[in-house]
Coordinates of C-alpha atoms and ligand atoms in Angstrom, one line a residue:
M354 CA 21.5 41.5 -26.4
R355 CA 24.8 39.6 -26.5
R356 CA 25.5 40.7 -22.9
S357 CA 22.1 39.5 -21.8
L358 CA 22.6 36.1 -23.4
I359 CA 26.0 35.6 -21.7
Q360 CA 24.5 36.8 -18.3
V361 CA 21.5 34.4 -18.5
T362 CA 23.7 31.5 -19.6
V363 CA 26.2 31.9 -16.8
L364 CA 23.3 32.3 -14.3
A365 CA 21.5 29.2 -15.6
V366 CA 24.7 27.0 -15.4
V367 CA 25.6 28.1 -11.9
L368 CA 22.0 27.6 -10.6
S369 CA 21.7 24.3 -12.4
V370 CA 24.9 23.0 -10.7
I371 CA 23.8 24.2 -7.3
I372 CA 20.2 23.0 -7.4
T373 CA 21.1 19.6 -9.0
A374 CA 23.7 19.1 -6.3
I375 CA 21.1 19.9 -3.6
S376 CA 18.6 17.5 -5.2
L377 CA 21.2 14.7 -5.1
V378 CA 22.2 15.4 -1.5
I379 CA 18.6 15.2 -0.2
D380 CA 17.8 11.7 1.2
W381 CA 14.6 11.1 -0.7
F382 CA 13.9 7.5 0.2
P383 CA 13.6 5.3 3.3
E384 CA 16.3 2.6 3.9
Q385 CA 16.8 0.0 1.2
A386 CA 15.5 -3.4 2.1
S387 CA 15.4 -5.3 -1.2
T388 CA 17.6 -6.0 -4.2
S389 CA 15.4 -3.7 -6.3
A390 CA 16.2 -0.7 -4.2
D391 CA 19.6 0.2 -5.6
D392 CA 18.5 0.2 -9.3
V393 CA 15.4 2.2 -8.5
D394 CA 17.3 4.8 -6.5
L395 CA 19.9 5.1 -9.3
L396 CA 17.2 5.6 -11.8
Y397 CA 15.7 8.3 -9.7
D398 CA 19.1 10.1 -9.4
V399 CA 19.6 9.9 -13.2
L400 CA 16.1 11.4 -13.7
L401 CA 17.1 14.3 -11.3
I402 CA 20.4 14.9 -13.1
V403 CA 18.6 15.1 -16.5
S404 CA 15.5 17.0 -15.5
V405 CA 16.6 19.5 -12.8
P406 CA 19.0 21.4 -15.1
I407 CA 16.3 21.7 -17.8
F408 CA 13.8 23.0 -15.3
V409 CA 16.3 25.5 -13.8
L410 CA 17.3 26.7 -17.3
V411 CA 13.7 27.4 -18.3
M412 CA 12.9 29.1 -15.1
T413 CA 16.0 31.2 -15.2
V414 CA 15.2 32.4 -18.7
V415 CA 11.6 33.2 -17.7
V416 CA 12.5 35.1 -14.5
Y417 CA 15.5 36.9 -16.2
S418 CA 13.3 38.0 -19.1
V419 CA 10.5 39.2 -16.9
V420 CA 12.9 41.3 -14.8
R421 CA 15.3 42.5 -17.5
F422 CA 12.9 43.3 -20.3
R423 CA 9.8 44.4 -18.4
A424 CA 8.1 47.5 -19.6
R425 CA 9.1 50.6 -17.7
P426 CA 6.2 52.9 -16.5
G427 CA 4.9 55.0 -19.4
D428 CA 6.5 52.8 -22.0
D429 CA 3.5 51.6 -24.1
R430 CA 5.5 50.6 -27.3
D431 CA 4.7 47.2 -28.7
G432 CA 7.6 44.8 -29.0
D433 CA 9.3 43.8 -32.3
P434 CA 7.2 41.5 -34.4
I435 CA 8.7 38.0 -34.0
H436 CA 8.3 35.3 -36.6
G437 CA 9.0 31.6 -36.2
N438 CA 12.6 30.3 -36.0
A439 CA 12.7 26.9 -37.7
R440 CA 16.1 25.9 -36.3
L441 CA 15.1 26.8 -32.7
E442 CA 11.8 24.9 -33.1
I443 CA 13.5 21.8 -34.4
A444 CA 16.0 21.9 -31.6
W445 CA 13.4 22.2 -28.9
I446 CA 11.3 19.3 -30.3
A447 CA 14.3 17.1 -31.0
I448 CA 16.2 17.4 -27.8
P449 CA 13.3 16.6 -25.4
T450 CA 12.2 13.7 -27.7
V451 CA 15.7 12.1 -27.5
L452 CA 15.9 12.7 -23.8
V453 CA 12.5 11.3 -22.9
T454 CA 12.9 8.3 -25.2
A455 CA 16.3 7.5 -23.7
L456 CA 14.9 7.8 -20.1
A457 CA 11.9 5.6 -21.1
V458 CA 14.2 2.9 -22.5
Y459 CA 16.4 3.1 -19.3
A460 CA 13.3 2.8 -17.0
W461 CA 12.0 -0.1 -19.1
V462 CA 15.4 -1.9 -18.8
V463 CA 15.3 -1.5 -14.9
L464 CA 11.7 -2.7 -14.7
D465 CA 12.3 -5.7 -17.1
D466 CA 15.3 -6.6 -14.9
Q467 CA 13.1 -6.7 -11.8
E468 CA 10.5 -8.8 -13.5
D469 CA 13.0 -11.4 -14.7
P470 CA 12.0 -14.9 -13.4
R471 CA 14.2 -16.1 -10.6
P472 CA 14.8 -19.6 -9.4
D473 CA 13.3 -20.7 -6.1
T474 CA 10.7 -18.0 -6.1
M475 CA 8.2 -18.1 -3.2
L476 CA 4.6 -17.3 -4.1
V477 CA 2.5 -15.1 -1.9
N478 CA -1.1 -14.3 -2.8
V479 CA -2.1 -10.8 -1.7
R480 CA -5.8 -10.0 -1.2
A481 CA -6.8 -6.4 -1.0
G482 CA -10.2 -5.3 0.4
Q483 CA -11.6 -2.2 2.0
F484 CA -9.6 -1.6 4.2
A485 CA -7.0 -4.3 4.8
W486 CA -4.5 -6.6 3.2
R487 CA -4.6 -10.4 3.7
F488 CA -1.7 -12.7 2.8
E489 CA -2.0 -16.3 1.7
Y490 CA 0.9 -18.8 1.3
P491 CA -0.3 -21.6 -1.0
Q492 CA 0.6 -25.0 0.4
P493 CA 0.9 -28.4 -1.2
G494 CA -2.6 -30.0 -1.1
G495 CA -4.4 -26.8 -2.1
Q496 CA -4.9 -25.1 1.2
S497 CA -3.2 -21.8 2.1
V498 CA -1.6 -20.5 5.3
R499 CA -3.3 -17.1 5.9
S500 CA -1.9 -14.2 7.8
N501 CA -2.9 -10.6 8.5
E502 CA 0.8 -9.5 8.4
L503 CA 3.3 -10.3 5.8
Y504 CA 6.2 -12.6 6.8
L505 CA 9.1 -13.1 4.4
P506 CA 12.4 -14.9 4.5
K507 CA 15.4 -12.8 3.8
D508 CA 17.4 -13.3 0.5
R509 CA 14.7 -15.5 -1.1
P510 CA 12.9 -14.2 -4.2
V511 CA 9.2 -13.6 -3.7
Q512 CA 6.5 -13.0 -6.2
F513 CA 3.2 -11.3 -5.1
R514 CA 0.0 -12.2 -7.0
I515 CA -2.4 -9.4 -6.1
K516 CA -6.2 -9.6 -6.2
T517 CA -8.8 -7.2 -5.0
D518 CA -12.2 -8.1 -3.6
D519 CA -13.6 -4.6 -4.3
V520 CA -12.0 -1.5 -5.7
V521 CA -8.6 -0.4 -7.0
H522 CA -5.9 -0.4 -4.3
S523 CA -2.2 -0.2 -4.6
F524 CA 0.3 -2.6 -2.9
W525 CA 3.3 -0.6 -1.8
I526 CA 6.3 -1.4 0.3
P527 CA 8.5 1.8 0.2
E528 CA 11.6 0.0 1.6
F529 CA 11.4 -2.6 -1.1
R530 CA 10.8 0.1 -3.8
I531 CA 7.9 -1.9 -5.2
K532 CA 4.4 -0.7 -5.9
Q533 CA 1.6 -2.4 -7.9
D534 CA -2.0 -1.5 -8.4
T535 CA -4.7 -4.0 -7.7
V536 CA -7.4 -4.1 -10.4
P537 CA -10.8 -5.7 -10.0
G538 CA -11.1 -8.8 -12.2
I539 CA -7.4 -9.4 -12.9
V540 CA -4.4 -10.6 -11.0
T541 CA -1.5 -8.2 -11.0
R542 CA 2.0 -9.2 -10.1
T543 CA 5.2 -7.8 -8.7
Q544 CA 8.4 -9.4 -7.3
T545 CA 11.6 -8.7 -5.4
V546 CA 14.1 -10.2 -3.1
P547 CA 14.0 -8.9 0.5
S548 CA 17.6 -8.2 1.5
R549 CA 17.4 -6.8 5.0
A550 CA 15.8 -8.2 8.1
G551 CA 13.4 -5.9 9.8
D552 CA 9.8 -4.6 10.0
Y553 CA 8.4 -2.3 7.3
D554 CA 5.1 -0.9 6.3
V555 CA 2.8 -2.4 3.7
V556 CA 0.9 0.7 2.5
C557 CA -2.2 1.2 0.3
A558 CA -1.2 3.9 -2.2
E559 CA -4.5 4.4 -4.0
L560 CA -7.4 6.4 -2.5
C561 CA -9.9 3.5 -2.0
G562 CA -12.5 4.9 0.3
L563 CA -13.2 6.2 3.8
G564 CA -10.7 3.9 5.5
H565 CA -7.9 4.3 2.9
S566 CA -5.5 5.9 5.4
T567 CA -5.9 2.9 7.8
M568 CA -5.0 0.4 5.1
R569 CA -1.5 -0.2 6.4
Q570 CA 0.0 -3.3 7.8
Q571 CA 3.5 -4.7 8.4
V572 CA 5.9 -6.9 6.6
H573 CA 8.4 -8.8 8.7
V574 CA 11.6 -9.9 6.9
M575 CA 13.3 -12.6 8.9
E576 CA 16.2 -15.0 8.6
G577 CA 15.3 -18.2 6.6
D578 CA 15.2 -20.6 9.6
R579 CA 12.9 -18.3 11.6
F580 CA 10.6 -18.0 8.6
A581 CA 10.6 -21.8 8.3
S582 CA 9.5 -22.2 11.9
W583 CA 6.8 -19.6 11.5
I584 CA 5.3 -21.1 8.4
G585 CA 5.7 -24.6 9.9
A586 CA 3.6 -23.7 13.0
R587 CA 1.0 -22.1 10.8
R588 CA 0.9 -25.2 8.6
Q589 CA 0.3 -27.4 11.6
A590 CA -2.5 -25.1 12.9
L591 CA -4.1 -25.3 9.5
A592 CA -4.0 -29.1 9.5
A593 CA -5.5 -29.1 13.0
A594 CA -8.3 -26.6 12.4
A595 CA -11.6 -28.2 11.7
P596 CA -14.0 -26.4 9.3
E597 CA -15.8 -23.7 11.2
P598 CA -19.3 -22.8 10.1
G599 CA -19.3 -19.6 12.1
R600 CA -16.2 -18.4 10.2
Q601 CA -18.0 -19.1 7.0
V602 CA -21.0 -16.9 8.0
F603 CA -18.5 -14.2 9.1
T604 CA -16.8 -14.2 5.8
T605 CA -19.9 -14.6 3.6
Y606 CA -21.6 -11.5 5.1
G607 CA -18.6 -9.3 4.8
C608 CA -17.9 -8.8 8.5
A609 CA -14.2 -9.0 7.6
G610 CA -14.6 -5.8 5.6
C611 CA -14.8 -3.7 8.8
H612 CA -13.6 -5.7 11.7
T613 CA -10.4 -7.3 12.9
L614 CA -10.6 -11.0 13.9
E615 CA -7.4 -13.0 13.7
D616 CA -9.2 -16.3 13.6
A617 CA -11.0 -15.4 10.4
G618 CA -8.0 -13.6 8.9
A619 CA -9.7 -10.3 9.1
A620 CA -7.8 -7.1 9.8
A621 CA -10.0 -4.1 9.0
A622 CA -10.3 -1.2 11.4
T623 CA -13.5 0.6 10.3
G624 CA -15.4 -1.1 13.2
P625 CA -14.3 -2.2 16.6
S626 CA -11.8 -5.1 16.8
L627 CA -13.3 -8.4 17.8
D628 CA -10.1 -9.8 19.1
G629 CA -10.0 -9.9 22.8
L630 CA -13.7 -8.9 23.1
A631 CA -14.1 -11.3 26.0
E632 CA -11.9 -9.1 28.1
V633 CA -13.6 -5.8 27.4
Y634 CA -17.3 -6.5 26.7
D635 CA -18.5 -6.3 30.3
K636 CA -17.0 -2.8 30.6
R637 CA -19.3 -1.8 27.8
N638 CA -22.4 -3.4 29.2
P639 CA -22.1 -5.2 32.4
R640 CA -25.7 -6.4 32.3
L641 CA -25.3 -8.7 29.3
S642 CA -23.4 -12.0 28.8
L643 CA -20.7 -12.0 26.1
E644 CA -23.1 -14.0 23.8
A645 CA -26.0 -11.6 24.5
Y646 CA -23.8 -8.6 23.9
V647 CA -22.5 -10.0 20.6
R648 CA -26.1 -10.8 19.5
Q649 CA -27.3 -7.4 20.3
S650 CA -24.4 -5.8 18.4
I651 CA -25.4 -7.7 15.3
V652 CA -29.2 -7.4 15.3
D653 CA -29.4 -3.9 17.0
P654 CA -26.1 -2.2 16.4
K655 CA -27.3 1.2 17.5
A656 CA -28.2 -0.1 21.0
L657 CA -24.6 0.3 22.2
V658 CA -22.1 2.1 20.0
V659 CA -18.5 1.6 21.1
P660 CA -16.9 5.1 21.8
G661 CA -14.8 6.3 18.9
F662 CA -16.9 4.6 16.2
R663 CA -19.7 5.9 14.1
A664 CA -23.3 5.1 15.1
D665 CA -24.2 4.3 11.5
G666 CA -21.0 2.4 10.7
M667 CA -22.7 -1.0 11.2
P668 CA -25.6 -1.8 8.9
A669 CA -28.8 -2.2 10.9
N670 CA -30.3 -4.9 8.6
Y671 CA -28.4 -8.0 9.5
S672 CA -31.3 -9.4 11.5
S673 CA -33.2 -9.6 8.2
Q674 CA -30.2 -10.5 6.0
L675 CA -29.1 -13.5 8.1
S676 CA -31.4 -16.4 9.0
R677 CA -31.9 -17.1 12.7
A678 CA -29.7 -20.2 12.5
E679 CA -26.9 -18.2 10.9
I680 CA -27.1 -15.6 13.6
D681 CA -26.9 -18.3 16.3
T682 CA -23.9 -19.9 14.5
L683 CA -22.2 -16.5 14.2
V684 CA -22.8 -15.5 17.8
D685 CA -21.5 -18.8 19.0
Y686 CA -18.4 -18.5 16.8
L687 CA -17.6 -14.9 17.7
A688 CA -17.9 -15.6 21.4
R689 CA -15.3 -18.3 21.0
A690 CA -13.0 -16.7 18.4
S691 CA -12.9 -13.3 20.1
S692 CA -11.7 -14.8 23.4
S693 CA -8.7 -16.2 21.6
S694 CA -6.8 -13.9 19.3
S695 CA -3.9 -16.3 18.5
G696 CA -5.3 -17.8 15.4
P697 CA -6.8 -21.0 14.0
G698 CA -6.3 -24.2 16.0
T699 CA -5.9 -22.4 19.3
A700 CA -9.5 -21.3 19.7
A701 CA -11.2 -22.5 22.9
T702 CA -11.6 -26.2 22.6
V703 CA -14.8 -26.5 24.7
P704 CA -17.5 -24.4 23.1
P705 CA -19.6 -22.5 25.6
P706 CA -23.3 -23.0 25.6
A707 CA -25.1 -21.1 22.8
G708 CA -26.6 -17.7 23.5
P709 CA -29.8 -17.2 25.4
P710 CA -33.0 -17.8 23.4
R711 CA -34.7 -14.7 22.0
Ligands
CUA970 CU1 -6.9 0.5 -0.2 CU2 -6.3 2.8 -0.2

């Protein structure tokens, strides 16, 4: 018995050292691009150092016992009756309690540190919706600069206030080591300081429906002066853009939930993109004008299904949901906005004539 105990102890220690070393050598994470990354990665390493040896110890004892003390063929004796061992039981409750409590406190300290208010924090409102992210930069005067991609200045603290228009999503930027769920009805927050210029993915990390895997956009971390000129240009475009009734119809009836249209801040991919439609529509149906094609796609979506998309993807009841005037406004708007994908303020300045009468 004593020999078994020594054997299993030596085996467990050797295996623990080897497997813990391997787990620390493995490069688990993508590159670090925020000031949160170091602390999170260290926390992860500490979790490995504490948990891997325990896992290895337990598995070693289990496997060793199964092999060493298995019943030989023909041996049908029952084992010795075993009663409780108070000292052992206290130990195996006390040790994990202390370990888990200590780790929880440590993790809380790391999280608390990250959520500390920082001076000069920039605010970005994040809107989640099936199946795209939208980003809004509040401006003095109440308006917001909107963007389908996230642009951030390097080395400036940023706080994300996250809302969802529908279900639970999860806002995740792996290189920043931040992840925060979106919850219908409340605003959730997370913050960090981007520390490395580059392009990284903004990922939805919560199964949110059919298009979940396509809910992935980009964050561009840039030097402060480049960011300033980007937001400056967007701000000017915002001031120049007159209110657009067609965009209102587009948003009200949920078109943005499935389609991409830069002019309306829509970036979903369940249906065909509407950006650049003017260049491709006549390959789909050379007999129709752009306006007529757009109108047909709204009132009779099954008439011409774009290859690669589902025939039943577009609801067929918009002709009864929208008034005739709303459809006219929407067709007119889409014909203009889809010919120019470079955003508000740059849409064609001369509106083409409205679509043919029906
Ligand atoms: Cu949104 Cu998954």
